[in-house]
PDB file of C-alpha atoms in Angstrom:
ATOM      1  CA  MET A   3       0.058   0.061   0.075  1.00 31.00           C
ATOM      2  CA  ARG A   4       1.410   3.375  -0.927  1.00 30.00           C
ATOM      3  CA  GLU A   5       2.003   5.858   1.762  1.00 34.00           C
ATOM      4  CA  ARG A   6      -0.428   8.663   1.862  1.00 33.00           C
ATOM      5  CA  ARG A   7       1.265  11.994   1.675  1.00 33.00           C
ATOM      6  CA  THR A   8       0.216  15.318   2.963  1.00 36.00           C
ATOM      7  CA  ALA A   9      -0.578  17.849   0.171  1.00 38.00           C
ATOM      8  CA  PRO A  10       1.367  21.082   0.139  1.00 36.00           C
ATOM      9  CA  GLU A  11      -1.864  23.121   0.709  1.00 39.00           C
ATOM     10  CA  ALA A  12      -2.254  21.367   4.082  1.00 36.00           C
ATOM     11  CA  ARG A  13       0.912  22.723   5.335  1.00 33.00           C
ATOM     12  CA  THR A  14      -0.278  26.358   4.843  1.00 36.00           C
ATOM     13  CA  PRO A  15      -1.265  28.082   8.058  1.00 36.00           C
ATOM     14  CA  GLY A  16      -5.063  28.229   8.527  1.00 38.00           C
ATOM     15  CA  ILE A  17      -7.019  31.497   8.623  1.00 42.00           C
ATOM     16  CA  ARG A  18      -9.577  30.373  11.077  1.00 43.00           C
ATOM     17  CA  THR A  19     -10.408  33.118  13.662  1.00 51.00           C
ATOM     18  CA  THR A  20     -12.922  31.415  15.883  1.00 77.00           C
ATOM     19  CA  GLN A  21     -14.047  27.968  16.825  1.00 91.00           C
ATOM     20  CA  ILE A  22     -17.063  26.865  14.970  1.00 97.00           C
ATOM     21  CA  ASP A  23     -18.793  23.808  16.400  1.00 98.00           C
ATOM     22  CA  SER A  24     -22.405  24.185  15.199  1.00 98.00           C
ATOM     23  CA  ILE A  25     -24.134  25.546  12.051  1.00 98.00           C
ATOM     24  CA  GLY A  26     -27.826  26.088  11.730  1.00 98.00           C
ATOM     25  CA  VAL A  27     -29.486  26.595   8.349  1.00 98.00           C
ATOM     26  CA  LEU A  28     -33.004  27.903   8.535  1.00 98.00           C
ATOM     27  CA  GLY A  29     -35.724  26.172   6.321  1.00 98.00           C
ATOM     28  CA  TYR A  30     -39.106  27.809   5.860  1.00 98.00           C
ATOM     29  CA  GLU A  31     -42.137  27.637   3.636  1.00 98.00           C
ATOM     30  CA  SER A  32     -41.082  28.288  -0.027  1.00 98.00           C
ATOM     31  CA  VAL A  33     -37.449  28.593   0.644  1.00 98.00           C
ATOM     32  CA  SER A  34     -35.427  28.095  -2.454  1.00 98.00           C
ATOM     33  CA  GLU A  35     -34.118  24.444  -2.928  1.00 98.00           C
ATOM     34  CA  GLN A  36     -30.828  25.689  -4.169  1.00 97.00           C
ATOM     35  CA  ASP A  37     -30.408  28.424  -1.693  1.00 98.00           C
ATOM     36  CA  CYS A  38     -30.965  26.177   1.216  1.00 98.00           C
ATOM     37  CA  LEU A  39     -29.761  22.741   0.128  1.00 98.00           C
ATOM     38  CA  THR A  40     -26.531  23.826  -1.532  1.00 98.00           C
ATOM     39  CA  PRO A  41     -25.066  25.392   1.652  1.00 98.00           C
ATOM     40  CA  THR A  42     -26.467  22.580   3.776  1.00 98.00           C
ATOM     41  CA  GLU A  43     -24.677  20.016   1.669  1.00 98.00           C
ATOM     42  CA  ILE A  44     -21.441  21.977   1.798  1.00 98.00           C
ATOM     43  CA  PHE A  45     -21.509  22.528   5.444  1.00 98.00           C
ATOM     44  CA  LYS A  46     -22.386  18.726   6.018  1.00 98.00           C
ATOM     45  CA  GLY A  47     -19.456  17.844   3.626  1.00 98.00           C
ATOM     46  CA  THR A  48     -17.320  20.096   5.734  1.00 98.00           C
ATOM     47  CA  ALA A  49     -18.254  18.118   8.866  1.00 98.00           C
ATOM     48  CA  MET A  50     -17.262  14.868   7.084  1.00 98.00           C
ATOM     49  CA  VAL A  51     -13.835  16.357   6.381  1.00 98.00           C
ATOM     50  CA  LEU A  52     -13.333  17.408   9.867  1.00 98.00           C
ATOM     51  CA  ASN A  53     -14.395  14.016  11.404  1.00 98.00           C
ATOM     52  CA  GLY A  54     -12.132  12.183   8.883  1.00 97.00           C
ATOM     53  CA  SER A  55     -14.951  10.583   6.916  1.00 97.00           C
ATOM     54  CA  ILE A  56     -13.534  12.233   3.771  1.00 97.00           C
ATOM     55  CA  ALA A  57      -9.705  12.239   3.840  1.00 96.00           C
ATOM     56  CA  PRO A  58      -7.956  12.597   0.377  1.00 97.00           C
ATOM     57  CA  TRP A  59      -4.653  12.856   2.385  1.00 96.00           C
ATOM     58  CA  GLN A  60      -3.435  12.481   6.016  1.00 94.00           C
ATOM     59  CA  ARG A  61      -4.270  15.635   8.049  1.00 95.00           C
ATOM     60  CA  GLU A  62      -2.272  16.794  11.033  1.00 92.00           C
ATOM     61  CA  ALA A  63      -5.376  18.044  12.750  1.00 95.00           C
ATOM     62  CA  ALA A  64      -7.112  15.649  15.072  1.00 96.00           C
ATOM     63  CA  PRO A  65     -10.705  14.495  13.965  1.00 97.00           C
ATOM     64  CA  ARG A  66     -13.464  16.595  15.494  1.00 97.00           C
ATOM     65  CA  ASP A  67     -17.196  16.926  15.303  1.00 98.00           C
ATOM     66  CA  LEU A  68     -19.163  19.665  13.586  1.00 98.00           C
ATOM     67  CA  SER A  69     -22.980  19.776  14.036  1.00 98.00           C
ATOM     68  CA  VAL A  70     -24.900  20.891  10.915  1.00 98.00           C
ATOM     69  CA  ARG A  71     -28.621  21.212  11.259  1.00 98.00           C
ATOM     70  CA  LEU A  72     -31.448  22.249   8.970  1.00 98.00           C
ATOM     71  CA  VAL A  73     -33.961  23.842  11.207  1.00 98.00           C
ATOM     72  CA  ALA A  74     -37.512  24.675  10.331  1.00 98.00           C
ATOM     73  CA  LEU A  75     -39.754  27.337  11.629  1.00 96.00           C
ATOM     74  CA  GLU A  76     -42.650  24.831  12.088  1.00 95.00           C
ATOM     75  CA  PRO A  77     -42.842  21.036  12.767  1.00 97.00           C
ATOM     76  CA  GLY A  78     -43.314  18.766   9.762  1.00 97.00           C
ATOM     77  CA  VAL A  79     -41.728  18.703   6.242  1.00 98.00           C
ATOM     78  CA  ILE A  80     -40.464  21.999   4.608  1.00 98.00           C
ATOM     79  CA  LYS A  81     -42.269  22.632   1.261  1.00 98.00           C
ATOM     80  CA  MET A  82     -39.760  24.419  -0.809  1.00 98.00           C
ATOM     81  CA  GLN A  83     -40.478  26.861  -3.590  1.00 97.00           C
ATOM     82  CA  MET A  84     -40.409  24.325  -6.416  1.00 97.00           C
ATOM     83  CA  GLY A  85     -42.473  21.797  -4.460  1.00 98.00           C
ATOM     84  CA  THR A  86     -39.736  19.684  -2.996  1.00 98.00           C
ATOM     85  CA  ASN A  87     -40.606  18.420   0.495  1.00 98.00           C
ATOM     86  CA  VAL A  88     -37.616  18.084   2.821  1.00 98.00           C
ATOM     87  CA  VAL A  89     -37.668  16.668   6.349  1.00 98.00           C
ATOM     88  CA  PRO A  90     -35.599  19.107   8.697  1.00 98.00           C
ATOM     89  CA  ASP A  91     -33.283  18.063  11.524  1.00 98.00           C
ATOM     90  CA  GLY A  92     -35.344  19.877  13.945  1.00 97.00           C
ATOM     91  CA  VAL A  93     -37.394  23.010  14.693  1.00 98.00           C
ATOM     92  CA  LEU A  94     -35.738  26.450  15.533  1.00 97.00           C
ATOM     93  CA  SER A  95     -36.375  27.072  19.078  1.00 96.00           C
ATOM     94  CA  GLU A  96     -36.021  30.324  21.079  1.00 94.00           C
ATOM     95  CA  ASP A  97     -33.013  28.796  22.986  1.00 93.00           C
ATOM     96  CA  ASP A  98     -31.038  27.682  19.892  1.00 96.00           C
ATOM     97  CA  LEU A  99     -27.619  29.346  19.392  1.00 98.00           C
ATOM     98  CA  PHE A 100     -25.447  28.168  16.561  1.00 98.00           C
ATOM     99  CA  ASP A 101     -21.894  29.308  15.968  1.00 98.00           C
ATOM    100  CA  ILE A 102     -23.059  30.082  12.368  1.00 98.00           C
ATOM    101  CA  PHE A 103     -26.754  30.937  11.699  1.00 98.00           C
ATOM    102  CA  TYR A 104     -27.488  30.937   7.993  1.00 98.00           C
ATOM    103  CA  ILE A 105     -30.556  32.425   6.266  1.00 98.00           C
ATOM    104  CA  PRO A 106     -31.267  31.273   2.643  1.00 98.00           C
ATOM    105  CA  GLY A 107     -33.440  33.044   0.102  1.00 98.00           C
ATOM    106  CA  GLY A 108     -36.532  32.111  -1.796  1.00 97.00           C
ATOM    107  CA  VAL A 109     -39.867  33.291  -2.728  1.00 97.00           C
ATOM    108  CA  GLY A 110     -40.976  32.817   0.809  1.00 97.00           C
ATOM    109  CA  SER A 111     -38.267  35.065   2.310  1.00 97.00           C
ATOM    110  CA  ALA A 112     -40.432  38.187   2.328  1.00 97.00           C
ATOM    111  CA  ALA A 113     -42.366  36.647   5.393  1.00 97.00           C
ATOM    112  CA  LEU A 114     -39.027  36.564   7.269  1.00 97.00           C
ATOM    113  CA  LEU A 115     -38.793  40.314   7.118  1.00 97.00           C
ATOM    114  CA  SER A 116     -41.683  40.624   9.655  1.00 95.00           C
ATOM    115  CA  ASP A 117     -41.494  37.131  11.469  1.00 97.00           C
ATOM    116  CA  GLU A 118     -40.463  37.907  14.915  1.00 96.00           C
ATOM    117  CA  ARG A 119     -39.170  34.518  15.525  1.00 97.00           C
ATOM    118  CA  VAL A 120     -36.660  34.920  12.825  1.00 98.00           C
ATOM    119  CA  GLN A 121     -35.864  38.554  13.527  1.00 97.00           C
ATOM    120  CA  GLU A 122     -35.330  37.753  17.318  1.00 98.00           C
ATOM    121  CA  ALA A 123     -33.026  34.727  16.351  1.00 98.00           C
ATOM    122  CA  ILE A 124     -30.868  36.908  14.143  1.00 98.00           C
ATOM    123  CA  ARG A 125     -30.576  39.534  16.877  1.00 98.00           C
ATOM    124  CA  ARG A 126     -29.826  36.854  19.470  1.00 97.00           C
ATOM    125  CA  HIS A 127     -26.978  35.324  17.481  1.00 98.00           C
ATOM    126  CA  HIS A 128     -25.552  38.732  16.637  1.00 97.00           C
ATOM    127  CA  GLU A 129     -25.619  39.793  20.322  1.00 97.00           C
ATOM    128  CA  ALA A 130     -23.945  36.519  21.379  1.00 97.00           C
ATOM    129  CA  GLY A 131     -21.089  37.135  18.876  1.00 97.00           C
ATOM    130  CA  LYS A 132     -22.012  34.400  16.430  1.00 98.00           C
ATOM    131  CA  VAL A 133     -21.518  34.412  12.835  1.00 98.00           C
ATOM    132  CA  ILE A 134     -24.580  35.274  10.656  1.00 98.00           C
ATOM    133  CA  ALA A 135     -24.767  34.525   6.964  1.00 98.00           C
ATOM    134  CA  ALA A 136     -27.413  34.898   4.336  1.00 98.00           C
ATOM    135  CA  ASN A 137     -27.786  34.452   0.561  1.00 98.00           C
ATOM    136  CA  CYS A 138     -29.957  35.778  -2.202  1.00 98.00           C
ATOM    137  CA  SER A 139     -33.204  37.352  -0.832  1.00 98.00           C
ATOM    138  CA  GLY A 140     -32.565  36.058   2.506  1.00 98.00           C
ATOM    139  CA  VAL A 141     -30.168  38.960   3.006  1.00 98.00           C
ATOM    140  CA  GLY A 142     -33.265  41.153   3.431  1.00 98.00           C
ATOM    141  CA  ALA A 143     -33.974  39.540   6.830  1.00 98.00           C
ATOM    142  CA  LEU A 144     -30.610  40.875   8.096  1.00 98.00           C
ATOM    143  CA  THR A 145     -31.226  44.301   7.045  1.00 97.00           C
ATOM    144  CA  ARG A 146     -34.809  44.453   8.599  1.00 97.00           C
ATOM    145  CA  SER A 147     -33.389  42.928  11.928  1.00 97.00           C
ATOM    146  CA  GLY A 148     -31.311  46.010  12.699  1.00 96.00           C
ATOM    147  CA  ILE A 149     -27.884  44.347  12.964  1.00 97.00           C
ATOM    148  CA  ILE A 150     -26.454  45.934   9.807  1.00 97.00           C
ATOM    149  CA  ASN A 151     -24.328  48.888  10.601  1.00 96.00           C
ATOM    150  CA  GLY A 152     -22.664  50.029   7.519  1.00 95.00           C
ATOM    151  CA  GLU A 153     -21.180  46.705   6.348  1.00 97.00           C
ATOM    152  CA  ILE A 154     -20.873  46.221   2.577  1.00 98.00           C
ATOM    153  CA  LEU A 155     -23.590  43.734   1.521  1.00 98.00           C
ATOM    154  CA  THR A 156     -24.459  41.645  -1.527  1.00 98.00           C
ATOM    155  CA  SER A 157     -27.634  39.851  -2.591  1.00 98.00           C
ATOM    156  CA  VAL A 158     -29.637  38.758  -5.557  1.00 97.00           C
ATOM    157  CA  ALA A 159     -30.112  41.634  -7.983  1.00 97.00           C
ATOM    158  CA  ALA A 160     -33.799  41.513  -7.472  1.00 97.00           C
ATOM    159  CA  ILE A 161     -33.646  43.082  -3.954  1.00 97.00           C
ATOM    160  CA  ALA A 162     -30.441  45.053  -4.305  1.00 97.00           C
ATOM    161  CA  ARG A 163     -32.145  48.369  -5.344  1.00 97.00           C
ATOM    162  CA  GLY A 164     -34.610  48.119  -2.406  1.00 97.00           C
ATOM    163  CA  MET A 165     -31.854  47.637   0.165  1.00 97.00           C
ATOM    164  CA  ARG A 166     -29.895  50.632  -1.532  1.00 97.00           C
ATOM    165  CA  ASN A 167     -32.987  52.789  -1.319  1.00 97.00           C
ATOM    166  CA  GLU A 168     -33.143  52.139   2.461  1.00 97.00           C
ATOM    167  CA  GLY A 169     -29.539  53.306   2.837  1.00 97.00           C
ATOM    168  CA  PHE A 170     -27.776  50.004   2.919  1.00 98.00           C
ATOM    169  CA  ASN A 171     -24.300  49.597   1.379  1.00 98.00           C
ATOM    170  CA  VAL A 172     -24.835  47.367  -1.652  1.00 98.00           C
ATOM    171  CA  PRO A 173     -22.512  48.275  -4.484  1.00 97.00           C
ATOM    172  CA  GLU A 174     -23.979  48.385  -8.003  1.00 94.00           C
ATOM    173  CA  ASN A 175     -21.195  45.964  -9.175  1.00 95.00           C
ATOM    174  CA  ARG A 176     -22.120  43.282  -6.864  1.00 97.00           C
ATOM    175  CA  ARG A 177     -19.682  40.629  -5.542  1.00 97.00           C
ATOM    176  CA  MET A 178     -20.228  36.931  -5.228  1.00 98.00           C
ATOM    177  CA  TRP A 179     -19.897  37.363  -1.537  1.00 98.00           C
ATOM    178  CA  TYR A 180     -18.686  39.817   1.268  1.00 98.00           C
ATOM    179  CA  GLY A 181     -17.498  38.634   4.596  1.00 98.00           C
ATOM    180  CA  ASP A 182     -16.857  40.975   7.425  1.00 97.00           C
ATOM    181  CA  PRO A 183     -14.985  39.014  10.151  1.00 95.00           C
ATOM    182  CA  VAL A 184     -15.226  42.007  12.608  1.00 96.00           C
ATOM    183  CA  SER A 185     -19.010  42.184  12.626  1.00 96.00           C
ATOM    184  CA  ARG A 186     -19.176  38.447  11.645  1.00 97.00           C
ATOM    185  CA  ILE A 187     -21.680  38.960   8.853  1.00 98.00           C
ATOM    186  CA  TRP A 188     -21.397  37.293   5.487  1.00 98.00           C
ATOM    187  CA  THR A 189     -23.762  37.867   2.592  1.00 98.00           C
ATOM    188  CA  PHE A 190     -23.873  36.010  -0.679  1.00 98.00           C
ATOM    189  CA  THR A 191     -25.547  36.648  -4.205  1.00 97.00           C
ATOM    190  CA  GLY A 192     -28.179  34.431  -5.575  1.00 93.00           C
ATOM    191  CA  SER A 193     -28.034  30.956  -6.889  1.00 91.00           C
ATOM    192  CA  TYR A 194     -24.675  31.290  -8.906  1.00 93.00           C
ATOM    193  CA  GLY A 195     -22.765  32.702  -6.016  1.00 95.00           C
ATOM    194  CA  ILE A 196     -24.089  30.391  -3.216  1.00 97.00           C
ATOM    195  CA  ASN A 197     -21.464  27.614  -3.729  1.00 97.00           C
ATOM    196  CA  GLY A 198     -18.603  30.012  -3.782  1.00 98.00           C
ATOM    197  CA  GLY A 199     -19.835  32.011  -0.806  1.00 98.00           C
ATOM    198  CA  ALA A 200     -20.454  28.866   1.376  1.00 98.00           C
ATOM    199  CA  VAL A 201     -16.954  27.500   0.568  1.00 98.00           C
ATOM    200  CA  ALA A 202     -15.355  30.733   1.167  1.00 98.00           C
ATOM    201  CA  LEU A 203     -17.116  30.847   4.611  1.00 98.00           C
ATOM    202  CA  VAL A 204     -15.831  27.382   5.259  1.00 98.00           C
ATOM    203  CA  ALA A 205     -12.235  28.310   4.193  1.00 98.00           C
ATOM    204  CA  HIS A 206     -12.282  31.401   6.444  1.00 98.00           C
ATOM    205  CA  TYR A 207     -13.469  29.754   9.725  1.00 98.00           C
ATOM    206  CA  PHE A 208     -11.924  26.164   9.284  1.00 98.00           C
ATOM    207  CA  GLY A 209      -8.667  27.057   7.497  1.00 97.00           C
ATOM    208  CA  ARG A 210      -6.987  26.770   4.217  1.00 97.00           C
ATOM    209  CA  GLU A 211      -6.477  22.914   4.357  1.00 97.00           C
ATOM    210  CA  VAL A 212     -10.289  22.204   4.959  1.00 98.00           C
ATOM    211  CA  GLY A 213     -11.244  24.966   2.541  1.00 98.00           C
ATOM    212  CA  THR A 214      -9.179  23.354  -0.098  1.00 98.00           C
ATOM    213  CA  ILE A 215     -10.631  19.897   0.443  1.00 98.00           C
ATOM    214  CA  VAL A 216     -14.131  21.197   0.475  1.00 98.00           C
ATOM    215  CA  SER A 217     -13.583  23.370  -2.628  1.00 98.00           C
ATOM    216  CA  MET A 218     -12.425  20.376  -4.468  1.00 98.00           C
ATOM    217  CA  MET A 219     -15.301  18.241  -3.273  1.00 98.00           C
ATOM    218  CA  PHE A 220     -17.792  20.668  -4.709  1.00 98.00           C
ATOM    219  CA  ASP A 221     -15.639  21.766  -7.732  1.00 97.00           C
ATOM    220  CA  THR A 222     -15.383  25.268  -6.465  1.00 97.00           C
ATOM    221  CA  TYR A 223     -11.582  25.539  -6.813  1.00 97.00           C
ATOM    222  CA  GLY A 224     -11.877  24.668 -10.504  1.00 96.00           C
ATOM    223  CA  GLY A 225     -14.308  27.489 -11.007  1.00 96.00           C
ATOM    224  CA  ILE A 226     -12.761  30.382  -8.997  1.00 97.00           C
ATOM    225  CA  GLY A 227      -9.525  29.109  -7.613  1.00 97.00           C
ATOM    226  CA  ASP A 228      -7.931  31.020  -4.795  1.00 97.00           C
ATOM    227  CA  ALA A 229     -10.700  33.530  -4.573  1.00 97.00           C
ATOM    228  CA  ILE A 230     -12.275  31.191  -1.966  1.00 97.00           C
ATOM    229  CA  PHE A 231      -9.598  32.368   0.516  1.00 98.00           C
ATOM    230  CA  GLU A 232     -10.578  36.097   0.213  1.00 97.00           C
ATOM    231  CA  GLU A 233     -13.087  37.974   2.184  1.00 97.00           C
ATOM    232  CA  THR A 234     -14.496  39.550  -0.912  1.00 98.00           C
ATOM    233  CA  GLY A 235     -15.751  37.388  -3.814  1.00 98.00           C
ATOM    234  CA  PRO A 236     -15.320  37.982  -7.569  1.00 97.00           C
ATOM    235  CA  GLU A 237     -17.197  40.859  -9.148  1.00 97.00           C
ATOM    236  CA  PHE A 238     -20.453  40.203 -11.013  1.00 95.00           C
ATOM    237  CA  TYR A 239     -21.292  41.720 -14.332  1.00 94.00           C
ATOM    238  CA  HIS A 240     -23.729  44.708 -13.998  1.00 94.00           C
ATOM    239  CA  HIS A 241     -26.697  44.689 -16.385  1.00 95.00           C
ATOM    240  CA  PRO A 242     -28.594  47.859 -15.425  1.00 95.00           C
ATOM    241  CA  GLU A 243     -31.700  47.478 -17.655  1.00 96.00           C
ATOM    242  CA  LEU A 244     -32.111  43.778 -17.138  1.00 96.00           C
ATOM    243  CA  GLU A 245     -31.652  44.243 -13.391  1.00 96.00           C
ATOM    244  CA  GLU A 246     -34.247  47.059 -13.186  1.00 97.00           C
ATOM    245  CA  ALA A 247     -36.699  44.958 -14.929  1.00 97.00           C
ATOM    246  CA  PHE A 248     -36.311  42.059 -12.498  1.00 96.00           C
ATOM    247  CA  GLN A 249     -36.260  44.511  -9.574  1.00 96.00           C
ATOM    248  CA  ASN A 250     -39.673  45.978 -10.825  1.00 97.00           C
ATOM    249  CA  LEU A 251     -40.960  42.345 -10.975  1.00 96.00           C
ATOM    250  CA  PHE A 252     -39.706  40.754  -7.817  1.00 96.00           C
ATOM    251  CA  GLU A 253     -38.897  43.539  -5.313  1.00 96.00           C
ATOM    252  CA  PRO A 254     -42.579  43.927  -4.198  1.00 95.00           C
ATOM    253  CA  MET A 255     -42.599  40.082  -3.672  1.00 95.00           C
ATOM    254  CA  LEU A 256     -39.262  39.591  -1.995  1.00 97.00           C
ATOM    255  CA  TYR A 257     -38.481  42.877  -0.423  1.00 97.00           C
ATOM    256  CA  PRO A 258     -41.675  44.776   0.254  1.00 95.00           C
ATOM    257  CA  ALA A 259     -41.576  48.345   1.496  1.00 92.00           C
ATOM    258  CA  ARG A 260     -41.670  48.716   5.203  1.00 85.00           C
ATOM    259  CA  THR A 261     -45.053  49.372   6.584  1.00 73.00           C
ATOM    260  CA  ASP A 262     -45.907  52.419   8.690  1.00 60.00           C
ATOM    261  CA  ASP A 263     -45.556  50.351  11.883  1.00 64.00           C
ATOM    262  CA  GLU A 264     -41.927  49.295  10.766  1.00 65.00           C
ATOM    263  CA  LEU A 265     -40.711  52.862  10.072  1.00 61.00           C
TER     264      LEU A 265
END
């Protein structure tokens, strides 16, 4: 049997800044399949790397556990936006506190903006110093929670204008992801950027070696290379007329204006 060698990347010092032992991904009625299940699979794949189930080479780090749970707002299956029924790992409780709390997007995300269970959970995690991440239209739940304080954000184009109009820092030339390690807030674009953003999050908090393995597992490295080790993702193309048309169509559905009570 050939000796298994440690890859050169594995010798590079990690860039992990805090211990992450648990990740909670929020599931809800009409969440996007891709927005929700892609990061869940990437995070569960990360757990398999950490515990040694997936080992393309011998790692120096001792195996350890990472809990990854898809948590629903209500008991029972989660009916996603394209009709897929998914059994969650549990129901989000008012006592849950994950080291990373992740909010996916989807056509049902507008309800999260005024759902006090979700808003309180976001604030609870932020106040406890946990990492909060969101993708696509799920980013809107973060802005309405009151935890954003000037951080650069990204999102799906459909809600970017609405967030800018409310004074949030969303550059017109959006990035695939933005990570702010100081505020511990990470936001990703829509479907195309979710893979890259989730892998970049993994690389940041679990180190370069784990990030390299996970990026190879999900073919992210072949697509964007060492960008996964940056806190800012690749720049997206800007299509003003197309984006405006989609904003006019989807903004009222995904990021409705604040009501008088919310102002």
